[in-house]
Amino acid sequence: MCTLNGIENLTALETIDISYARSLNDISALHRLQAKHQVRNIGLPEKFHDEVFGQK
């Protein structure tokens, strides 16, 4: 199993592509990263777009 723990310290990251996640808990570290550093390009599975990006 791979996790994103510690990703919030990757403040030079410009692109991240997450191909698969079972739940938003699996990508909660992404919120911590975005609080410190705005990532330009984020690729997530379609099922998470509304929850993560606030799209309705």
mmCIF file of C-alpha atoms in Angstrom:
data_model
loop_
_atom_site.group_PDB
_atom_site.id
_atom_site.type_symbol
_atom_site.label_atom_id
_atom_site.label_comp_id
_atom_site.label_asym_id
_atom_site.label_seq_id
_atom_site.Cartn_x
_atom_site.Cartn_y
_atom_site.Cartn_z
ATOM 1 C CA MET A 1 0.000 0.000 0.000
ATOM 2 C CA CYS A 2 1.270 3.455 -0.892
ATOM 3 C CA THR A 3 0.253 6.562 1.053
ATOM 4 C CA LEU A 4 0.794 10.262 0.605
ATOM 5 C CA ASN A 5 2.010 10.797 4.184
ATOM 6 C CA GLY A 6 4.635 13.525 4.244
ATOM 7 C CA ILE A 7 3.590 14.977 0.880
ATOM 8 C CA GLU A 8 2.946 18.347 2.535
ATOM 9 C CA ASN A 9 6.724 18.793 2.713
ATOM 10 C CA LEU A 10 7.128 18.581 -1.075
ATOM 11 C CA THR A 11 6.724 22.310 -1.628
ATOM 12 C CA ALA A 12 8.463 22.288 -5.023
ATOM 13 C CA LEU A 13 5.903 19.844 -6.428
ATOM 14 C CA GLU A 14 4.141 21.255 -9.510
ATOM 15 C CA THR A 15 2.216 18.225 -10.775
ATOM 16 C CA ILE A 16 0.666 15.254 -9.036
ATOM 17 C CA ASP A 17 -1.379 12.514 -10.663
ATOM 18 C CA ILE A 18 -3.219 10.075 -8.423
ATOM 19 C CA SER A 19 -4.521 7.244 -10.552
ATOM 20 C CA TYR A 20 -6.393 5.332 -7.881
ATOM 21 C CA ALA A 21 -7.699 5.986 -4.385
ATOM 22 C CA ARG A 22 -10.360 4.057 -2.488
ATOM 23 C CA SER A 23 -11.594 7.034 -0.487
ATOM 24 C CA LEU A 24 -10.867 10.663 0.256
ATOM 25 C CA ASN A 25 -9.044 9.523 3.394
ATOM 26 C CA ASP A 26 -6.425 8.067 1.054
ATOM 27 C CA ILE A 27 -5.708 11.520 -0.358
ATOM 28 C CA SER A 28 -6.254 13.688 2.748
ATOM 29 C CA ALA A 29 -2.548 14.578 2.690
ATOM 30 C CA LEU A 30 -3.265 16.459 -0.531
ATOM 31 C CA HIS A 31 -5.289 19.001 1.482
ATOM 32 C CA ARG A 32 -2.347 19.510 3.850
ATOM 33 C CA LEU A 33 -0.034 20.098 0.892
ATOM 34 C CA GLN A 34 -2.436 22.565 -0.734
ATOM 35 C CA ALA A 35 -2.542 24.510 2.558
ATOM 36 C CA LYS A 36 1.241 25.080 2.339
ATOM 37 C CA HIS A 37 1.876 25.105 -1.388
ATOM 38 C CA GLN A 38 -0.511 25.450 -4.340
ATOM 39 C CA VAL A 39 0.101 22.564 -6.736
ATOM 40 C CA ARG A 40 -0.534 23.667 -10.327
ATOM 41 C CA ASN A 41 -1.732 20.384 -11.830
ATOM 42 C CA ILE A 42 -3.632 17.743 -9.886
ATOM 43 C CA GLY A 43 -4.953 14.608 -11.523
ATOM 44 C CA LEU A 44 -7.506 12.652 -9.504
ATOM 45 C CA PRO A 45 -9.990 9.914 -10.312
ATOM 46 C CA GLU A 46 -13.264 11.410 -11.609
ATOM 47 C CA LYS A 47 -15.223 10.289 -8.530
ATOM 48 C CA PHE A 48 -13.300 12.759 -6.314
ATOM 49 C CA HIS A 49 -13.620 15.922 -8.402
ATOM 50 C CA ASP A 50 -16.713 17.275 -6.596
ATOM 51 C CA GLU A 51 -15.388 16.587 -3.101
ATOM 52 C CA VAL A 52 -11.855 17.891 -3.643
ATOM 53 C CA PHE A 53 -12.378 20.793 -6.020
ATOM 54 C CA GLY A 54 -15.818 21.870 -4.808
ATOM 55 C CA GLN A 55 -17.352 21.394 -8.235
ATOM 56 C CA LYS A 56 -21.088 20.738 -8.417
#
